[in-house]
Coordinates of C-alpha atoms and ligand atoms in Angstrom, one line a residue:
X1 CA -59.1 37.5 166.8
X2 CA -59.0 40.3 168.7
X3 CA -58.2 40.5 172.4
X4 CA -61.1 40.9 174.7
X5 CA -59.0 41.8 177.4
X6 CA -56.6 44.0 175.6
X7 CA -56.4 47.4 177.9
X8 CA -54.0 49.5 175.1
X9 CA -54.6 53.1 175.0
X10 CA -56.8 53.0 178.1
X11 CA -56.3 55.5 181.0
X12 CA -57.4 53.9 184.5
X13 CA -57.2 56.5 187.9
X14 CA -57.0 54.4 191.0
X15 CA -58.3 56.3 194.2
X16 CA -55.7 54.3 197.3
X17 CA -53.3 53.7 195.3
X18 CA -50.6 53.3 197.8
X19 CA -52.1 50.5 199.4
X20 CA -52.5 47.1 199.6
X21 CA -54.1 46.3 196.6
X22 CA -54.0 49.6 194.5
X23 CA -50.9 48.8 193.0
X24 CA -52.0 45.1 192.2
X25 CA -55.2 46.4 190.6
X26 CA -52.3 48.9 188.5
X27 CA -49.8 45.6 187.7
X28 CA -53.2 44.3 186.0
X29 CA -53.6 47.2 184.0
X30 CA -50.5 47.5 183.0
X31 CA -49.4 44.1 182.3
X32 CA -52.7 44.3 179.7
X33 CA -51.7 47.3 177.6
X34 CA -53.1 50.3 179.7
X35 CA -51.6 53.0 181.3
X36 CA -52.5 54.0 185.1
X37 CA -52.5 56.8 187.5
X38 CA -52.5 55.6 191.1
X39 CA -53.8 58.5 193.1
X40 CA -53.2 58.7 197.4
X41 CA -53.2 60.7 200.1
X42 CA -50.0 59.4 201.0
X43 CA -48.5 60.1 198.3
X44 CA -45.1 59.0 199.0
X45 CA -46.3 56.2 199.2
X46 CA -47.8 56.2 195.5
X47 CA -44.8 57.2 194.2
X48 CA -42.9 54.1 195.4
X49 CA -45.3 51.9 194.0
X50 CA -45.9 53.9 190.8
X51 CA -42.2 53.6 190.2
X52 CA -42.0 50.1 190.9
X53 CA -44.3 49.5 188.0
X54 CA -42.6 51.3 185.6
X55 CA -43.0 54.2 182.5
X56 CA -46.9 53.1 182.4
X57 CA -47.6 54.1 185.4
X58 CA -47.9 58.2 187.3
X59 CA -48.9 58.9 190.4
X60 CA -50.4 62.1 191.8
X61 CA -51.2 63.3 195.7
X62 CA -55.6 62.8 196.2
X63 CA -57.8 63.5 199.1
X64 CA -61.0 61.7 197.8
X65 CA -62.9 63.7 200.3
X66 CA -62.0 67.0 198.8
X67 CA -63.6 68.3 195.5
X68 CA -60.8 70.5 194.3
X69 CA -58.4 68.1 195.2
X70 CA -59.9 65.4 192.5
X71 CA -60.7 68.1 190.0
X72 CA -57.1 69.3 189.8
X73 CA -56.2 65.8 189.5
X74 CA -58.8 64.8 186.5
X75 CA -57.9 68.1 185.0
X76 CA -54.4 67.3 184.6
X77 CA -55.3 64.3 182.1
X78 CA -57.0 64.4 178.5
X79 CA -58.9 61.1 179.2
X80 CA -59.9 58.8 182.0
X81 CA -61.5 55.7 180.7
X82 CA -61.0 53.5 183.6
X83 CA -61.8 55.0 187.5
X84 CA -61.7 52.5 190.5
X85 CA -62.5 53.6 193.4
X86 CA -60.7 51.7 196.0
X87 CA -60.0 54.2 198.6
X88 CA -61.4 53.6 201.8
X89 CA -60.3 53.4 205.7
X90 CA -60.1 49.9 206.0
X91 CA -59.4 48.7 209.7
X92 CA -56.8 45.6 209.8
X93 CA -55.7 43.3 212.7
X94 CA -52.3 44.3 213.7
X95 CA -49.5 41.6 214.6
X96 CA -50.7 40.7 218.1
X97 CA -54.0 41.6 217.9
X98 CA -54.0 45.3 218.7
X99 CA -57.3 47.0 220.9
X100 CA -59.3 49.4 219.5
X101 CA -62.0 50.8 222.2
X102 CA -63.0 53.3 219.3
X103 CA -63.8 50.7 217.2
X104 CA -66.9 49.3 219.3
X105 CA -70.6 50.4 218.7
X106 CA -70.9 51.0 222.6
X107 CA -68.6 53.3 222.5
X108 CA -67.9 54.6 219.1
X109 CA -67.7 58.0 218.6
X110 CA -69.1 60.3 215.8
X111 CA -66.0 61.1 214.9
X112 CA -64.7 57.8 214.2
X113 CA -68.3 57.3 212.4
X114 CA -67.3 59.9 209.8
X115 CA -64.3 59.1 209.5
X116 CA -64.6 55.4 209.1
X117 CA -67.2 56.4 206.3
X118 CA -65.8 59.5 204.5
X119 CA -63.2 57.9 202.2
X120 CA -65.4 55.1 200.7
X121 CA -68.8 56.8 200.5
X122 CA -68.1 60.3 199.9
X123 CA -65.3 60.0 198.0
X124 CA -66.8 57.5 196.1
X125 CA -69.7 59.8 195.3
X126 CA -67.0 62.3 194.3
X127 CA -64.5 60.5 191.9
X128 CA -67.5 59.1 190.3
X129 CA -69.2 62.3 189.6
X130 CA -66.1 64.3 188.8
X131 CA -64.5 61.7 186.3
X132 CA -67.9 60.4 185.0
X133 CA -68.4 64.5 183.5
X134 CA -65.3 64.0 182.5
X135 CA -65.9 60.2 180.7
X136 CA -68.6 62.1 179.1
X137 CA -67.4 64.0 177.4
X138 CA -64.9 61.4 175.9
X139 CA -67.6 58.8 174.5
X140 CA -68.1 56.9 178.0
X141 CA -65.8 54.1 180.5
X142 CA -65.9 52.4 183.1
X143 CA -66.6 52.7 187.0
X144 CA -65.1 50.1 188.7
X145 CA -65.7 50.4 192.8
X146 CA -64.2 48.1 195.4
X147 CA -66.5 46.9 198.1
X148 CA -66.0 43.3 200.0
X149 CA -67.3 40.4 201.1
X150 CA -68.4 42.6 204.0
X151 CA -70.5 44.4 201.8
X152 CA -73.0 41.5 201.5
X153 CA -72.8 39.6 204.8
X154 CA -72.0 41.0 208.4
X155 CA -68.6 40.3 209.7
X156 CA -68.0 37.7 211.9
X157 CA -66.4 39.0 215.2
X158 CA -65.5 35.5 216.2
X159 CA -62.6 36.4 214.5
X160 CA -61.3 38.9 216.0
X161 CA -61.5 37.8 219.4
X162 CA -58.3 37.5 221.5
X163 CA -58.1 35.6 224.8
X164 CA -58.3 37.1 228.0
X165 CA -60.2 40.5 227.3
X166 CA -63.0 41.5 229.0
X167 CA -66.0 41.2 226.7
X168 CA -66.9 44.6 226.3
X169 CA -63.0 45.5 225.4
X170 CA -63.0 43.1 222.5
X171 CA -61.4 43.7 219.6
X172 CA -64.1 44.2 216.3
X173 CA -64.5 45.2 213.4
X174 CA -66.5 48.1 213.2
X175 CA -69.8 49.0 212.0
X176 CA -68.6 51.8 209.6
X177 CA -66.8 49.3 207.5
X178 CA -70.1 47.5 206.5
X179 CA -71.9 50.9 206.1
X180 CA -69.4 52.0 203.7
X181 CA -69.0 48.9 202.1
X182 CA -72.4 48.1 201.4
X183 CA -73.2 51.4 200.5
X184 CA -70.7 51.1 197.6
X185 CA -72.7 47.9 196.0
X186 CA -75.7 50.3 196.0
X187 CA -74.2 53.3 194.6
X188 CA -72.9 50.7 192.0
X189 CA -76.5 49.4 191.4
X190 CA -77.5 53.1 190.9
X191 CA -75.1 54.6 188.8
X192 CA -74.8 51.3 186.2
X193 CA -78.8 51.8 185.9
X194 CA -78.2 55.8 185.3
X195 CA -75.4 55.9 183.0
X196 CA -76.3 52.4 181.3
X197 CA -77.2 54.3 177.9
X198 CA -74.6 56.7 177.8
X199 CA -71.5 54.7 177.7
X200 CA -70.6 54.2 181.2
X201 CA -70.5 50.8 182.7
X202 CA -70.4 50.2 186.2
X203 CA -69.5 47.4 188.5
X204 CA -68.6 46.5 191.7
X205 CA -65.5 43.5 192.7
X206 CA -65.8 42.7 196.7
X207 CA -62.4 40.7 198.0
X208 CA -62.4 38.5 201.1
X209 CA -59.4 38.8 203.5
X210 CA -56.0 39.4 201.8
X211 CA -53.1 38.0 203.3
X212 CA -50.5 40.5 204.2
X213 CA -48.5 38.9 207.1
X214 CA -51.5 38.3 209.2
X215 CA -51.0 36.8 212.9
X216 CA -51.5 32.9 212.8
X217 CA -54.3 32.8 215.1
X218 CA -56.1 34.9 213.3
X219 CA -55.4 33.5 209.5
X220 CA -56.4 30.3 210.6
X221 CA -59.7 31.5 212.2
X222 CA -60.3 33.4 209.0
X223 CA -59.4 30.3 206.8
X224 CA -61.5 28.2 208.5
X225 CA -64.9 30.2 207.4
X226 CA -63.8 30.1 204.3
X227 CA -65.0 27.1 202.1
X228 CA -61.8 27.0 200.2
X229 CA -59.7 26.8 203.8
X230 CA -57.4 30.3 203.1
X231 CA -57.4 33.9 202.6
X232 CA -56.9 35.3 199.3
X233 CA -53.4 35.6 197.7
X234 CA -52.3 39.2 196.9
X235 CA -52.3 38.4 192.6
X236 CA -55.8 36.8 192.7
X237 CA -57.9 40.2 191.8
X238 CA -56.1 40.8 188.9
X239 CA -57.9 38.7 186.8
X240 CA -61.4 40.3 187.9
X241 CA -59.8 43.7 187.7
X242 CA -58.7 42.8 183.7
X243 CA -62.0 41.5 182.9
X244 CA -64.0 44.2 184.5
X245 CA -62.1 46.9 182.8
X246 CA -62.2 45.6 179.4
X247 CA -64.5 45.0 176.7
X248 CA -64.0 41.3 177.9
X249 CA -67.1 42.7 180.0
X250 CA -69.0 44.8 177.9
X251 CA -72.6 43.5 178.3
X252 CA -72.2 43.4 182.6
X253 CA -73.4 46.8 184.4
X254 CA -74.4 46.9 187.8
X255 CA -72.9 43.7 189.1
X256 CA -71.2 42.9 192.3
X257 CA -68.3 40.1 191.6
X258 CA -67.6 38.5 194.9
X259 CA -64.1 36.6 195.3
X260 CA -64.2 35.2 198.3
X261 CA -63.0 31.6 198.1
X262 CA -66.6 30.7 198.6
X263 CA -67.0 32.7 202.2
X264 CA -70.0 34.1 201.1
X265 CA -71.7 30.8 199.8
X266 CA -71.5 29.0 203.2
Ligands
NAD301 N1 -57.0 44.0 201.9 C1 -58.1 43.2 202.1 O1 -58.0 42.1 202.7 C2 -59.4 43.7 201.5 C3 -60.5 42.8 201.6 C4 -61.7 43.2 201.1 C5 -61.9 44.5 200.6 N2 -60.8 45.3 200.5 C6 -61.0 46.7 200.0 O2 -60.0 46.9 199.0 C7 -59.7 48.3 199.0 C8 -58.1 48.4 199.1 O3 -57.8 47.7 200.3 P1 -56.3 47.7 200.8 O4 -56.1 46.5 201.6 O5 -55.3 48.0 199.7 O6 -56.3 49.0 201.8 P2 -55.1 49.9 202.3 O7 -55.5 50.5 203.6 O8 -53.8 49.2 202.2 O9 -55.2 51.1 201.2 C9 -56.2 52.0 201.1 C10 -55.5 53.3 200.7 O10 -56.5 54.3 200.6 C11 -55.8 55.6 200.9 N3 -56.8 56.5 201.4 C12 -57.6 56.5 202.5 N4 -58.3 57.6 202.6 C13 -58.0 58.4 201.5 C14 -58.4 59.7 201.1 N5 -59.3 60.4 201.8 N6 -57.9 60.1 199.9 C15 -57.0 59.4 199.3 N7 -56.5 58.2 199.6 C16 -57.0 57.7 200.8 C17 -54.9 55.2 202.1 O11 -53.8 56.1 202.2 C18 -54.4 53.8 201.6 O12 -53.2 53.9 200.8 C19 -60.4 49.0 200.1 O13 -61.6 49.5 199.6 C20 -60.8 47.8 201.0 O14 -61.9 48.0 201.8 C21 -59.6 45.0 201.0

């Protein structure tokens, strides 16, 4: 029987791949036959991870915000079959705590706004119209884009409370990380319905929390809105990420796979 899941000969660009989870969502890829290219702005920082994964894996310096930056990057390849888009300027709580004035709606700047936005939405909309021409041209892929459980529900600030701020100094997470995030589940929803008969799927995996060191107050805050009482382990996407990229998948366009230990259920 053939392997559903089997990723051989498959070419997979990952937007933030020096990140968090890039490189996890690369192991995957890897570890199921495919090769992958893990594309950051910091590209240092790809490089490390690229080399820890091994002869499968390149990486190459991206601004997802610039046109010519991606095109030069696409061009440099014969195929992509596989793009995720998981770029995006994600704001995390910092060993103790760590204030971030900007990051109120009082107070936010337009600045901030943009920026907090650019990477997910617009480049987004840019690696998926640059390497979709180019899937095109090869017969079709898949369009994998990275949202979160904040792209379905509003974040709850409770969270990210710390004791003895003034109120309106409070820590939160701000209100460009849902705008981005649930814009991404609807440019998902759009582009699956516009490309669904000419061989490009496209989905959408949202991830709750990841632990990464957190502080204890806040992990345990987290964990206990979470049906399944913890954050996510760092390895648990790679399943979704194998099944979303393979033919394991072929009959699902247009979906948004929430992993969220049940966070968004309660
Ligand atoms: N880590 C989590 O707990 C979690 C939870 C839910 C969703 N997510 C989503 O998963 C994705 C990855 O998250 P992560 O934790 O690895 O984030 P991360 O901040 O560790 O990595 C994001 C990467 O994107 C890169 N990047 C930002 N702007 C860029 C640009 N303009 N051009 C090129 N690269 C750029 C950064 O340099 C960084 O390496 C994000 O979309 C995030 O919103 C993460």
């Amino acid at each position: 029987m053939t392997n559903l899941f089997d990723l051989t000969g498959k070419t997979a660009l990952i937007t933030g791949g020096g990140g968090l989870l890039g490189p996890k969502h690369a192991e995957a890829i890897v570890e199921y036959g495919g090769k992958v290219i893990l594309a950051d702005w910091h590209e240092d920082r790809a490089k490390k991870k690229a080399e820890l994964i091994g002869e499968n894996a390149s990486y190459e310096y991206i601004d997802v915000t610039d046109k010519e930056s991606i095109q030069s990057v696409v061009d440099k390849y014969d195929k992509i079959d596989i793009l995720i888009n998981n770029a995006a300027k994600d704001p995390k709580v910092k060993k103790g705590g760590g204030l971030t004035p900007d990051s109120r709606f009082e107070t936010m700047t337009e600045e901030y706004w943009k920026e907090g936005i650019d990477a997910c939405v617009n480049g987004t909309f840019l690696c998926s119209q640059i390497v979709s021409n180019k899937m095109l041209e090869n017969g079709g892929g898949v369009i994998l884009n990275i949202s979160s459980d904040l792209g379905v529900i509003s974040p709850d600030q409770r969270i990210y409370r710390q004791d003895g701020v003034d109120e309106n100094r409070q820590n939160v997470k701000p209100i460009t990380y849902s705008a981005a995030k649930w814009a991404v589940v609807g440019m998902t929803k759009y582009l699956s319905v516009y490309f669904a008969q000419r061989g490009i799927r496209v989905n959408c995996l949202s991830p709750t929390g990841v632990y990464n060191n957190h502080p204890e107050d806040f992990v345990k805050k987290l964990s206990n809105i979470i049906p399944m009482g913890r954050m996510a382990d760092i390895d648990e996407y790679k399943g979704a990420i194998v099944f979303l990229c393979s033919d394991a998948s072929s009959y699902m366009t247009g979906e948004n796979l929430i992993i969220d230990g049940g966070k968004t259920v309660w």
